[in-house]
JSON list of C-alpha atoms in Angstrom, two decimals:
[
{"chain": "A", "resi": 1, "resn": "MET", "atom": "CA", "xyz": [123.46, 97.67, 79.92]},
{"chain": "A", "resi": 2, "resn": "ALA", "atom": "CA", "xyz": [125.56, 95.63, 82.33]},
{"chain": "A", "resi": 3, "resn": "ASP", "atom": "CA", "xyz": [123.15, 96.48, 85.13]},
{"chain": "A", "resi": 4, "resn": "ILE", "atom": "CA", "xyz": [120.21, 95.36, 83.02]},
{"chain": "A", "resi": 5, "resn": "LEU", "atom": "CA", "xyz": [121.94, 92.05, 82.27]},
{"chain": "A", "resi": 6, "resn": "LEU", "atom": "CA", "xyz": [122.78, 91.56, 85.92]},
{"chain": "A", "resi": 7, "resn": "ASP", "atom": "CA", "xyz": [119.10, 92.02, 86.76]},
{"chain": "A", "resi": 8, "resn": "SER", "atom": "CA", "xyz": [117.73, 89.81, 84.00]},
{"chain": "A", "resi": 9, "resn": "GLY", "atom": "CA", "xyz": [115.53, 88.10, 86.59]},
{"chain": "A", "resi": 10, "resn": "MET", "atom": "CA", "xyz": [113.78, 91.33, 87.50]},
{"chain": "A", "resi": 11, "resn": "ASP", "atom": "CA", "xyz": [110.09, 91.64, 86.61]},
{"chain": "A", "resi": 12, "resn": "GLU", "atom": "CA", "xyz": [109.77, 93.50, 83.29]},
{"chain": "A", "resi": 13, "resn": "VAL", "atom": "CA", "xyz": [107.34, 96.13, 84.63]},
{"chain": "A", "resi": 14, "resn": "GLN", "atom": "CA", "xyz": [109.52, 96.84, 87.66]},
{"chain": "A", "resi": 15, "resn": "LYS", "atom": "CA", "xyz": [112.64, 96.92, 85.46]},
{"chain": "A", "resi": 16, "resn": "ARG", "atom": "CA", "xyz": [111.06, 99.55, 83.20]},
{"chain": "A", "resi": 17, "resn": "LEU", "atom": "CA", "xyz": [110.08, 101.70, 86.18]},
{"chain": "A", "resi": 18, "resn": "MET", "atom": "CA", "xyz": [113.51, 101.30, 87.74]},
{"chain": "A", "resi": 19, "resn": "PHE", "atom": "CA", "xyz": [115.30, 102.64, 84.66]},
{"chain": "A", "resi": 20, "resn": "ASP", "atom": "CA", "xyz": [112.74, 105.09, 83.27]},
{"chain": "A", "resi": 21, "resn": "ASP", "atom": "CA", "xyz": [111.73, 106.91, 86.47]},
{"chain": "A", "resi": 22, "resn": "GLU", "atom": "CA", "xyz": [114.03, 109.74, 87.57]},
{"chain": "A", "resi": 23, "resn": "CYS", "atom": "CA", "xyz": [113.90, 110.41, 91.32]},
{"chain": "A", "resi": 24, "resn": "ILE", "atom": "CA", "xyz": [114.68, 113.77, 92.90]},
{"chain": "A", "resi": 25, "resn": "LEU", "atom": "CA", "xyz": [117.95, 113.80, 94.86]},
{"chain": "A", "resi": 26, "resn": "VAL", "atom": "CA", "xyz": [117.92, 116.11, 97.89]},
{"chain": "A", "resi": 27, "resn": "ASP", "atom": "CA", "xyz": [120.16, 116.97, 100.82]},
{"chain": "A", "resi": 28, "resn": "GLU", "atom": "CA", "xyz": [119.10, 116.47, 104.43]},
{"chain": "A", "resi": 29, "resn": "ASN", "atom": "CA", "xyz": [117.41, 119.89, 104.39]},
{"chain": "A", "resi": 30, "resn": "ASP", "atom": "CA", "xyz": [115.28, 118.83, 101.40]},
{"chain": "A", "resi": 31, "resn": "ARG", "atom": "CA", "xyz": [117.10, 121.04, 98.91]},
{"chain": "A", "resi": 32, "resn": "VAL", "atom": "CA", "xyz": [117.20, 119.58, 95.39]},
{"chain": "A", "resi": 33, "resn": "VAL", "atom": "CA", "xyz": [120.75, 118.61, 94.40]},
{"chain": "A", "resi": 34, "resn": "GLY", "atom": "CA", "xyz": [120.11, 116.54, 91.27]},
{"chain": "A", "resi": 35, "resn": "HIS", "atom": "CA", "xyz": [118.27, 113.53, 89.90]},
{"chain": "A", "resi": 36, "resn": "GLU", "atom": "CA", "xyz": [119.02, 109.86, 89.29]},
{"chain": "A", "resi": 37, "resn": "SER", "atom": "CA", "xyz": [117.22, 106.75, 88.07]},
{"chain": "A", "resi": 38, "resn": "LYS", "atom": "CA", "xyz": [115.08, 104.88, 90.54]},
{"chain": "A", "resi": 39, "resn": "TYR", "atom": "CA", "xyz": [117.46, 101.96, 90.01]},
{"chain": "A", "resi": 40, "resn": "ASN", "atom": "CA", "xyz": [120.55, 103.91, 91.08]},
{"chain": "A", "resi": 41, "resn": "CYS", "atom": "CA", "xyz": [118.77, 105.60, 93.98]},
{"chain": "A", "resi": 42, "resn": "HIS", "atom": "CA", "xyz": [117.89, 102.24, 95.55]},
{"chain": "A", "resi": 43, "resn": "LEU", "atom": "CA", "xyz": [121.30, 100.58, 95.28]},
{"chain": "A", "resi": 44, "resn": "MET", "atom": "CA", "xyz": [122.74, 100.23, 98.78]},
{"chain": "A", "resi": 45, "resn": "GLU", "atom": "CA", "xyz": [126.23, 101.00, 97.45]},
{"chain": "A", "resi": 46, "resn": "ASN", "atom": "CA", "xyz": [125.04, 104.46, 96.38]},
{"chain": "A", "resi": 47, "resn": "ILE", "atom": "CA", "xyz": [123.14, 104.97, 99.64]},
{"chain": "A", "resi": 48, "resn": "GLU", "atom": "CA", "xyz": [126.07, 103.92, 101.81]},
{"chain": "A", "resi": 49, "resn": "PHE", "atom": "CA", "xyz": [129.04, 105.29, 99.88]},
{"chain": "A", "resi": 50, "resn": "LYS", "atom": "CA", "xyz": [127.53, 108.33, 98.09]},
{"chain": "A", "resi": 51, "resn": "ASN", "atom": "CA", "xyz": [124.89, 109.06, 100.74]},
{"chain": "A", "resi": 52, "resn": "TRP", "atom": "CA", "xyz": [122.28, 109.54, 98.03]},
{"chain": "A", "resi": 53, "resn": "LEU", "atom": "CA", "xyz": [118.95, 110.65, 99.46]},
{"chain": "A", "resi": 54, "resn": "HIS", "atom": "CA", "xyz": [115.79, 110.99, 97.39]},
{"chain": "A", "resi": 55, "resn": "ARG", "atom": "CA", "xyz": [112.40, 112.57, 97.91]},
{"chain": "A", "resi": 56, "resn": "ALA", "atom": "CA", "xyz": [109.41, 110.28, 98.51]},
{"chain": "A", "resi": 57, "resn": "PHE", "atom": "CA", "xyz": [105.82, 110.42, 99.69]},
{"chain": "A", "resi": 58, "resn": "SER", "atom": "CA", "xyz": [103.57, 108.16, 101.75]},
{"chain": "A", "resi": 59, "resn": "VAL", "atom": "CA", "xyz": [99.78, 108.43, 101.44]},
{"chain": "A", "resi": 60, "resn": "PHE", "atom": "CA", "xyz": [97.43, 107.52, 104.29]},
{"chain": "A", "resi": 61, "resn": "LEU", "atom": "CA", "xyz": [93.91, 107.31, 102.84]},
{"chain": "A", "resi": 62, "resn": "PHE", "atom": "CA", "xyz": [90.98, 107.01, 105.24]},
{"chain": "A", "resi": 63, "resn": "ASN", "atom": "CA", "xyz": [87.36, 106.34, 104.36]},
{"chain": "A", "resi": 64, "resn": "SER", "atom": "CA", "xyz": [84.49, 108.25, 105.95]},
{"chain": "A", "resi": 65, "resn": "LYS", "atom": "CA", "xyz": [84.50, 105.75, 108.85]},
{"chain": "A", "resi": 66, "resn": "TYR", "atom": "CA", "xyz": [88.14, 106.75, 109.49]},
{"chain": "A", "resi": 67, "resn": "GLU", "atom": "CA", "xyz": [89.43, 103.33, 108.55]},
{"chain": "A", "resi": 68, "resn": "LEU", "atom": "CA", "xyz": [92.91, 103.34, 107.01]},
{"chain": "A", "resi": 69, "resn": "LEU", "atom": "CA", "xyz": [93.49, 101.66, 103.64]},
{"chain": "A", "resi": 70, "resn": "LEU", "atom": "CA", "xyz": [96.57, 99.40, 103.66]},
{"chain": "A", "resi": 71, "resn": "GLN", "atom": "CA", "xyz": [98.23, 97.63, 100.77]},
{"chain": "A", "resi": 72, "resn": "GLN", "atom": "CA", "xyz": [100.46, 94.59, 100.55]},
{"chain": "A", "resi": 73, "resn": "ARG", "atom": "CA", "xyz": [103.24, 95.25, 98.06]},
{"chain": "A", "resi": 74, "resn": "SER", "atom": "CA", "xyz": [103.42, 92.85, 95.13]},
{"chain": "A", "resi": 75, "resn": "ALA", "atom": "CA", "xyz": [105.82, 89.91, 95.04]},
{"chain": "A", "resi": 76, "resn": "THR", "atom": "CA", "xyz": [107.64, 91.48, 92.08]},
{"chain": "A", "resi": 77, "resn": "LYS", "atom": "CA", "xyz": [108.59, 94.68, 93.92]},
{"chain": "A", "resi": 78, "resn": "VAL", "atom": "CA", "xyz": [112.36, 95.11, 93.96]},
{"chain": "A", "resi": 79, "resn": "THR", "atom": "CA", "xyz": [112.40, 96.53, 97.50]},
{"chain": "A", "resi": 80, "resn": "PHE", "atom": "CA", "xyz": [110.31, 95.05, 100.32]},
{"chain": "A", "resi": 81, "resn": "PRO", "atom": "CA", "xyz": [108.13, 92.62, 98.31]},
{"chain": "A", "resi": 82, "resn": "LEU", "atom": "CA", "xyz": [104.97, 91.30, 100.01]},
{"chain": "A", "resi": 83, "resn": "VAL", "atom": "CA", "xyz": [105.24, 93.58, 103.05]},
{"chain": "A", "resi": 84, "resn": "TRP", "atom": "CA", "xyz": [102.17, 95.43, 104.31]},
{"chain": "A", "resi": 85, "resn": "THR", "atom": "CA", "xyz": [102.32, 99.18, 104.28]},
{"chain": "A", "resi": 86, "resn": "ASN", "atom": "CA", "xyz": [100.26, 102.37, 104.14]},
{"chain": "A", "resi": 87, "resn": "THR", "atom": "CA", "xyz": [97.94, 103.15, 101.24]},
{"chain": "A", "resi": 88, "resn": "CYS", "atom": "CA", "xyz": [100.55, 104.18, 98.69]},
{"chain": "A", "resi": 89, "resn": "CYS", "atom": "CA", "xyz": [104.30, 104.86, 98.86]},
{"chain": "A", "resi": 90, "resn": "SER", "atom": "CA", "xyz": [106.36, 106.16, 95.95]},
{"chain": "A", "resi": 91, "resn": "HIS", "atom": "CA", "xyz": [108.40, 109.08, 94.65]},
{"chain": "A", "resi": 92, "resn": "PRO", "atom": "CA", "xyz": [107.81, 112.47, 93.09]},
{"chain": "A", "resi": 93, "resn": "LEU", "atom": "CA", "xyz": [109.68, 112.35, 89.80]},
{"chain": "A", "resi": 94, "resn": "TYR", "atom": "CA", "xyz": [112.10, 114.87, 88.34]},
{"chain": "A", "resi": 95, "resn": "ARG", "atom": "CA", "xyz": [109.47, 116.66, 86.26]},
{"chain": "A", "resi": 96, "resn": "GLU", "atom": "CA", "xyz": [108.04, 120.16, 86.52]},
{"chain": "A", "resi": 97, "resn": "SER", "atom": "CA", "xyz": [104.68, 119.23, 88.06]},
{"chain": "A", "resi": 98, "resn": "GLU", "atom": "CA", "xyz": [106.29, 117.11, 90.80]},
{"chain": "A", "resi": 99, "resn": "LEU", "atom": "CA", "xyz": [109.13, 119.47, 91.69]},
{"chain": "A", "resi": 100, "resn": "ILE", "atom": "CA", "xyz": [106.78, 122.20, 92.97]},
{"chain": "A", "resi": 101, "resn": "GLU", "atom": "CA", "xyz": [107.68, 122.77, 96.61]},
{"chain": "A", "resi": 102, "resn": "GLU", "atom": "CA", "xyz": [105.00, 125.31, 97.56]},
{"chain": "A", "resi": 103, "resn": "GLU", "atom": "CA", "xyz": [102.52, 123.60, 99.92]},
{"chain": "A", "resi": 104, "resn": "ALA", "atom": "CA", "xyz": [104.09, 120.25, 98.94]},
{"chain": "A", "resi": 105, "resn": "LEU", "atom": "CA", "xyz": [102.25, 120.44, 95.60]},
{"chain": "A", "resi": 106, "resn": "GLY", "atom": "CA", "xyz": [104.80, 118.31, 93.77]},
{"chain": "A", "resi": 107, "resn": "ALA", "atom": "CA", "xyz": [104.39, 115.48, 96.26]},
{"chain": "A", "resi": 108, "resn": "ARG", "atom": "CA", "xyz": [100.60, 115.82, 96.14]},
{"chain": "A", "resi": 109, "resn": "ASN", "atom": "CA", "xyz": [100.61, 115.68, 92.32]},
{"chain": "A", "resi": 110, "resn": "ALA", "atom": "CA", "xyz": [102.77, 112.56, 92.47]},
{"chain": "A", "resi": 111, "resn": "ALA", "atom": "CA", "xyz": [100.47, 110.98, 95.05]},
{"chain": "A", "resi": 112, "resn": "GLN", "atom": "CA", "xyz": [97.45, 111.46, 92.81]},
{"chain": "A", "resi": 113, "resn": "ARG", "atom": "CA", "xyz": [99.34, 109.90, 89.89]},
{"chain": "A", "resi": 114, "resn": "LYS", "atom": "CA", "xyz": [100.45, 106.84, 91.86]},
{"chain": "A", "resi": 115, "resn": "LEU", "atom": "CA", "xyz": [97.06, 106.17, 93.48]},
{"chain": "A", "resi": 116, "resn": "LEU", "atom": "CA", "xyz": [95.78, 105.65, 89.95]},
{"chain": "A", "resi": 117, "resn": "ASP", "atom": "CA", "xyz": [98.82, 103.58, 88.90]},
{"chain": "A", "resi": 118, "resn": "GLU", "atom": "CA", "xyz": [98.84, 101.30, 91.94]},
{"chain": "A", "resi": 119, "resn": "LEU", "atom": "CA", "xyz": [95.25, 101.17, 93.17]},
{"chain": "A", "resi": 120, "resn": "GLY", "atom": "CA", "xyz": [93.19, 102.24, 90.18]},
{"chain": "A", "resi": 121, "resn": "ILE", "atom": "CA", "xyz": [91.77, 105.26, 92.04]},
{"chain": "A", "resi": 122, "resn": "PRO", "atom": "CA", "xyz": [90.89, 107.93, 89.46]},
{"chain": "A", "resi": 123, "resn": "ALA", "atom": "CA", "xyz": [92.20, 111.45, 89.91]},
{"chain": "A", "resi": 124, "resn": "GLU", "atom": "CA", "xyz": [88.72, 112.91, 90.37]},
{"chain": "A", "resi": 125, "resn": "ASP", "atom": "CA", "xyz": [88.24, 110.71, 93.45]},
{"chain": "A", "resi": 126, "resn": "VAL", "atom": "CA", "xyz": [91.40, 112.09, 95.10]},
{"chain": "A", "resi": 127, "resn": "PRO", "atom": "CA", "xyz": [91.62, 115.81, 94.21]},
{"chain": "A", "resi": 128, "resn": "VAL", "atom": "CA", "xyz": [95.08, 117.25, 94.78]},
{"chain": "A", "resi": 129, "resn": "ASP", "atom": "CA", "xyz": [93.68, 119.94, 97.10]},
{"chain": "A", "resi": 130, "resn": "GLN", "atom": "CA", "xyz": [92.24, 117.27, 99.42]},
{"chain": "A", "resi": 131, "resn": "PHE", "atom": "CA", "xyz": [95.65, 115.87, 100.41]},
{"chain": "A", "resi": 132, "resn": "ILE", "atom": "CA", "xyz": [96.84, 117.25, 103.75]},
{"chain": "A", "resi": 133, "resn": "PRO", "atom": "CA", "xyz": [100.65, 117.28, 104.12]},
{"chain": "A", "resi": 134, "resn": "VAL", "atom": "CA", "xyz": [101.21, 116.50, 107.81]},
{"chain": "A", "resi": 135, "resn": "GLY", "atom": "CA", "xyz": [104.96, 116.06, 108.14]},
{"chain": "A", "resi": 136, "resn": "ARG", "atom": "CA", "xyz": [108.31, 115.02, 106.70]},
{"chain": "A", "resi": 137, "resn": "MET", "atom": "CA", "xyz": [110.70, 112.33, 107.87]},
{"chain": "A", "resi": 138, "resn": "LEU", "atom": "CA", "xyz": [114.12, 111.12, 106.82]},
{"chain": "A", "resi": 139, "resn": "TYR", "atom": "CA", "xyz": [115.00, 107.44, 107.18]},
{"chain": "A", "resi": 140, "resn": "LYS", "atom": "CA", "xyz": [117.32, 104.75, 105.83]},
{"chain": "A", "resi": 141, "resn": "ALA", "atom": "CA", "xyz": [116.40, 101.06, 105.51]},
{"chain": "A", "resi": 142, "resn": "PRO", "atom": "CA", "xyz": [118.19, 98.19, 103.75]},
{"chain": "A", "resi": 143, "resn": "SER", "atom": "CA", "xyz": [115.91, 95.73, 101.95]},
{"chain": "A", "resi": 144, "resn": "ASP", "atom": "CA", "xyz": [118.48, 93.03, 101.17]},
{"chain": "A", "resi": 145, "resn": "GLY", "atom": "CA", "xyz": [122.19, 93.03, 100.38]},
{"chain": "A", "resi": 146, "resn": "LYS", "atom": "CA", "xyz": [121.76, 95.01, 97.16]},
{"chain": "A", "resi": 147, "resn": "TRP", "atom": "CA", "xyz": [118.68, 97.21, 97.55]},
{"chain": "A", "resi": 148, "resn": "GLY", "atom": "CA", "xyz": [117.43, 99.68, 100.13]},
{"chain": "A", "resi": 149, "resn": "GLU", "atom": "CA", "xyz": [115.73, 102.97, 100.85]},
{"chain": "A", "resi": 150, "resn": "HIS", "atom": "CA", "xyz": [117.12, 106.36, 101.87]},
{"chain": "A", "resi": 151, "resn": "GLU", "atom": "CA", "xyz": [114.25, 108.78, 101.64]},
{"chain": "A", "resi": 152, "resn": "LEU", "atom": "CA", "xyz": [113.02, 112.16, 102.69]},
{"chain": "A", "resi": 153, "resn": "ASP", "atom": "CA", "xyz": [109.38, 111.19, 102.92]},
{"chain": "A", "resi": 154, "resn": "TYR", "atom": "CA", "xyz": [106.38, 113.55, 102.66]},
{"chain": "A", "resi": 155, "resn": "LEU", "atom": "CA", "xyz": [103.52, 112.18, 104.76]},
{"chain": "A", "resi": 156, "resn": "LEU", "atom": "CA", "xyz": [100.13, 112.91, 103.19]},
{"chain": "A", "resi": 157, "resn": "PHE", "atom": "CA", "xyz": [96.68, 112.27, 104.68]},
{"chain": "A", "resi": 158, "resn": "ILE", "atom": "CA", "xyz": [93.44, 112.22, 102.71]},
{"chain": "A", "resi": 159, "resn": "ILE", "atom": "CA", "xyz": [89.91, 111.33, 103.82]},
{"chain": "A", "resi": 160, "resn": "ARG", "atom": "CA", "xyz": [87.81, 110.10, 100.90]},
{"chain": "A", "resi": 161, "resn": "ASP", "atom": "CA", "xyz": [85.51, 107.22, 100.04]},
{"chain": "A", "resi": 162, "resn": "VAL", "atom": "CA", "xyz": [87.02, 105.66, 96.90]},
{"chain": "A", "resi": 163, "resn": "ASN", "atom": "CA", "xyz": [86.67, 102.63, 94.67]},
{"chain": "A", "resi": 164, "resn": "VAL", "atom": "CA", "xyz": [89.84, 100.54, 94.64]},
{"chain": "A", "resi": 165, "resn": "ASN", "atom": "CA", "xyz": [90.98, 98.43, 91.68]},
{"chain": "A", "resi": 166, "resn": "PRO", "atom": "CA", "xyz": [94.53, 97.30, 92.52]},
{"chain": "A", "resi": 167, "resn": "ASN", "atom": "CA", "xyz": [97.18, 96.88, 89.82]},
{"chain": "A", "resi": 168, "resn": "PRO", "atom": "CA", "xyz": [98.62, 93.36, 90.36]},
{"chain": "A", "resi": 169, "resn": "ASP", "atom": "CA", "xyz": [102.05, 94.49, 89.13]},
{"chain": "A", "resi": 170, "resn": "GLU", "atom": "CA", "xyz": [102.17, 96.82, 92.14]},
{"chain": "A", "resi": 171, "resn": "VAL", "atom": "CA", "xyz": [99.81, 95.48, 94.80]},
{"chain": "A", "resi": 172, "resn": "ALA", "atom": "CA", "xyz": [99.16, 91.94, 96.09]},
{"chain": "A", "resi": 173, "resn": "ASP", "atom": "CA", "xyz": [96.28, 92.77, 98.47]},
{"chain": "A", "resi": 174, "resn": "VAL", "atom": "CA", "xyz": [94.44, 95.62, 100.19]},
{"chain": "A", "resi": 175, "resn": "LYS", "atom": "CA", "xyz": [92.34, 96.05, 103.31]},
{"chain": "A", "resi": 176, "resn": "TYR", "atom": "CA", "xyz": [90.87, 98.74, 105.53]},
{"chain": "A", "resi": 177, "resn": "VAL", "atom": "CA", "xyz": [91.73, 98.68, 109.24]},
{"chain": "A", "resi": 178, "resn": "ASN", "atom": "CA", "xyz": [90.58, 100.61, 112.29]},
{"chain": "A", "resi": 179, "resn": "LYS", "atom": "CA", "xyz": [93.02, 101.54, 115.07]},
{"chain": "A", "resi": 180, "resn": "GLU", "atom": "CA", "xyz": [92.59, 98.32, 117.01]},
{"chain": "A", "resi": 181, "resn": "GLN", "atom": "CA", "xyz": [92.98, 96.17, 113.91]},
{"chain": "A", "resi": 182, "resn": "LEU", "atom": "CA", "xyz": [96.19, 98.00, 113.03]},
{"chain": "A", "resi": 183, "resn": "LYS", "atom": "CA", "xyz": [97.55, 97.46, 116.54]},
{"chain": "A", "resi": 184, "resn": "GLU", "atom": "CA", "xyz": [96.80, 93.75, 116.16]},
{"chain": "A", "resi": 185, "resn": "LEU", "atom": "CA", "xyz": [98.59, 93.72, 112.80]},
{"chain": "A", "resi": 186, "resn": "VAL", "atom": "CA", "xyz": [101.64, 95.32, 114.42]},
{"chain": "A", "resi": 187, "resn": "ARG", "atom": "CA", "xyz": [101.52, 92.76, 117.24]},
{"chain": "A", "resi": 188, "resn": "LYS", "atom": "CA", "xyz": [101.46, 89.88, 114.75]},
{"chain": "A", "resi": 189, "resn": "ALA", "atom": "CA", "xyz": [104.32, 91.37, 112.74]},
{"chain": "A", "resi": 190, "resn": "ASP", "atom": "CA", "xyz": [106.38, 91.78, 115.91]},
{"chain": "A", "resi": 191, "resn": "GLY", "atom": "CA", "xyz": [105.69, 88.16, 116.84]},
{"chain": "A", "resi": 192, "resn": "GLY", "atom": "CA", "xyz": [106.46, 86.83, 113.39]},
{"chain": "A", "resi": 193, "resn": "GLU", "atom": "CA", "xyz": [102.94, 85.43, 113.10]},
{"chain": "A", "resi": 194, "resn": "GLU", "atom": "CA", "xyz": [101.47, 84.43, 109.71]},
{"chain": "A", "resi": 195, "resn": "GLY", "atom": "CA", "xyz": [104.64, 85.64, 107.98]},
{"chain": "A", "resi": 196, "resn": "LEU", "atom": "CA", "xyz": [103.39, 89.22, 108.40]},
{"chain": "A", "resi": 197, "resn": "LYS", "atom": "CA", "xyz": [105.89, 91.99, 107.73]},
{"chain": "A", "resi": 198, "resn": "LEU", "atom": "CA", "xyz": [105.45, 95.77, 107.75]},
{"chain": "A", "resi": 199, "resn": "SER", "atom": "CA", "xyz": [107.48, 98.20, 105.66]},
{"chain": "A", "resi": 200, "resn": "PRO", "atom": "CA", "xyz": [110.12, 100.08, 107.68]},
{"chain": "A", "resi": 201, "resn": "TRP", "atom": "CA", "xyz": [108.77, 103.52, 106.75]},
{"chain": "A", "resi": 202, "resn": "PHE", "atom": "CA", "xyz": [105.23, 102.56, 107.71]},
{"chain": "A", "resi": 203, "resn": "ARG", "atom": "CA", "xyz": [106.45, 101.17, 111.02]},
{"chain": "A", "resi": 204, "resn": "LEU", "atom": "CA", "xyz": [108.31, 104.43, 111.75]},
{"chain": "A", "resi": 205, "resn": "VAL", "atom": "CA", "xyz": [105.14, 106.42, 111.11]},
{"chain": "A", "resi": 206, "resn": "VAL", "atom": "CA", "xyz": [103.07, 104.04, 113.25]},
{"chain": "A", "resi": 207, "resn": "ASP", "atom": "CA", "xyz": [105.54, 104.24, 116.15]},
{"chain": "A", "resi": 208, "resn": "ASN", "atom": "CA", "xyz": [106.09, 108.00, 116.03]},
{"chain": "A", "resi": 209, "resn": "PHE", "atom": "CA", "xyz": [103.10, 109.82, 114.55]},
{"chain": "A", "resi": 210, "resn": "LEU", "atom": "CA", "xyz": [100.18, 107.87, 113.14]},
{"chain": "A", "resi": 211, "resn": "PHE", "atom": "CA", "xyz": [97.79, 107.45, 116.05]},
{"chain": "A", "resi": 212, "resn": "LYS", "atom": "CA", "xyz": [97.94, 111.09, 117.17]},
{"chain": "A", "resi": 213, "resn": "TRP", "atom": "CA", "xyz": [97.35, 112.26, 113.59]},
{"chain": "A", "resi": 214, "resn": "TRP", "atom": "CA", "xyz": [94.55, 109.72, 113.23]},
{"chain": "A", "resi": 215, "resn": "ASP", "atom": "CA", "xyz": [92.90, 111.25, 116.33]},
{"chain": "A", "resi": 216, "resn": "HIS", "atom": "CA", "xyz": [93.23, 114.72, 114.82]},
{"chain": "A", "resi": 217, "resn": "ALA", "atom": "CA", "xyz": [91.72, 113.50, 111.53]},
{"chain": "A", "resi": 218, "resn": "GLU", "atom": "CA", "xyz": [88.66, 112.23, 113.40]},
{"chain": "A", "resi": 219, "resn": "LYS", "atom": "CA", "xyz": [88.35, 115.52, 115.29]},
{"chain": "A", "resi": 220, "resn": "GLY", "atom": "CA", "xyz": [88.78, 117.64, 112.17]},
{"chain": "A", "resi": 221, "resn": "THR", "atom": "CA", "xyz": [91.93, 119.27, 113.55]},
{"chain": "A", "resi": 222, "resn": "LEU", "atom": "CA", "xyz": [94.52, 117.64, 111.30]},
{"chain": "A", "resi": 223, "resn": "LYS", "atom": "CA", "xyz": [95.61, 120.82, 109.53]},
{"chain": "A", "resi": 224, "resn": "GLU", "atom": "CA", "xyz": [96.31, 122.44, 112.89]},
{"chain": "A", "resi": 225, "resn": "ALA", "atom": "CA", "xyz": [98.42, 119.44, 113.95]},
{"chain": "A", "resi": 226, "resn": "ALA", "atom": "CA", "xyz": [100.48, 119.35, 110.75]},
{"chain": "A", "resi": 227, "resn": "ASP", "atom": "CA", "xyz": [104.15, 120.35, 110.88]},
{"chain": "A", "resi": 228, "resn": "MET", "atom": "CA", "xyz": [105.86, 120.65, 107.52]},
{"chain": "A", "resi": 229, "resn": "LYS", "atom": "CA", "xyz": [108.72, 122.80, 108.80]},
{"chain": "A", "resi": 230, "resn": "THR", "atom": "CA", "xyz": [110.43, 120.04, 110.78]},
{"chain": "A", "resi": 231, "resn": "ILE", "atom": "CA", "xyz": [112.26, 117.17, 109.09]},
{"chain": "A", "resi": 232, "resn": "HIS", "atom": "CA", "xyz": [112.15, 114.28, 111.56]},
{"chain": "A", "resi": 233, "resn": "LYS", "atom": "CA", "xyz": [115.43, 112.38, 111.21]},
{"chain": "A", "resi": 234, "resn": "LEU", "atom": "CA", "xyz": [114.61, 108.78, 112.13]},
{"chain": "A", "resi": 235, "resn": "THR", "atom": "CA", "xyz": [117.64, 106.96, 110.72]}
]
């Protein structure tokens, strides 16, 4: 209760998610070691002093023109408000359907759930079997003095034409970009232009993997390029 009182200024929707959602704690080899509230998992004191690491996913949704859908996180987000990022970023929860490790099914189930929650994309528009797990990365990123991220992130690609109806509690804006438009966005963020900021996990994917996987997606060779055995440690 003390934590809730301390965070009385937190948006009510985000507060509910922070305390109700149970994230999956893992070790650096992605073995499940427990579960904790989203709130506790994102406290920098737990990340720094307990080395808590939780499982996450990042969706990269492309339309049939191979344009990537980006979202700007809402102003009420506890971590990284108003930054631009990939299509959808969240966590598999500590529940049976999202703990399934075979072929990253738990992460894919969670991705389908959150695309509806955040962007209003119905499940039938993003079938679980259409997500292609392409890799895993481990990273740590402080958001401010109190909050941060320490995630083992499943990177999921999907190529579908969808209707988007963003949830304003989660998303401030959306847009599709081609490769050149994304490079321009990165340039502006690097130069501090227009107040543009990119999420740290998205920037890591852009700098290390995205464009080569994007090329493979266009060529139809993405599954061959995927590597789910390696955990890329980018902290």
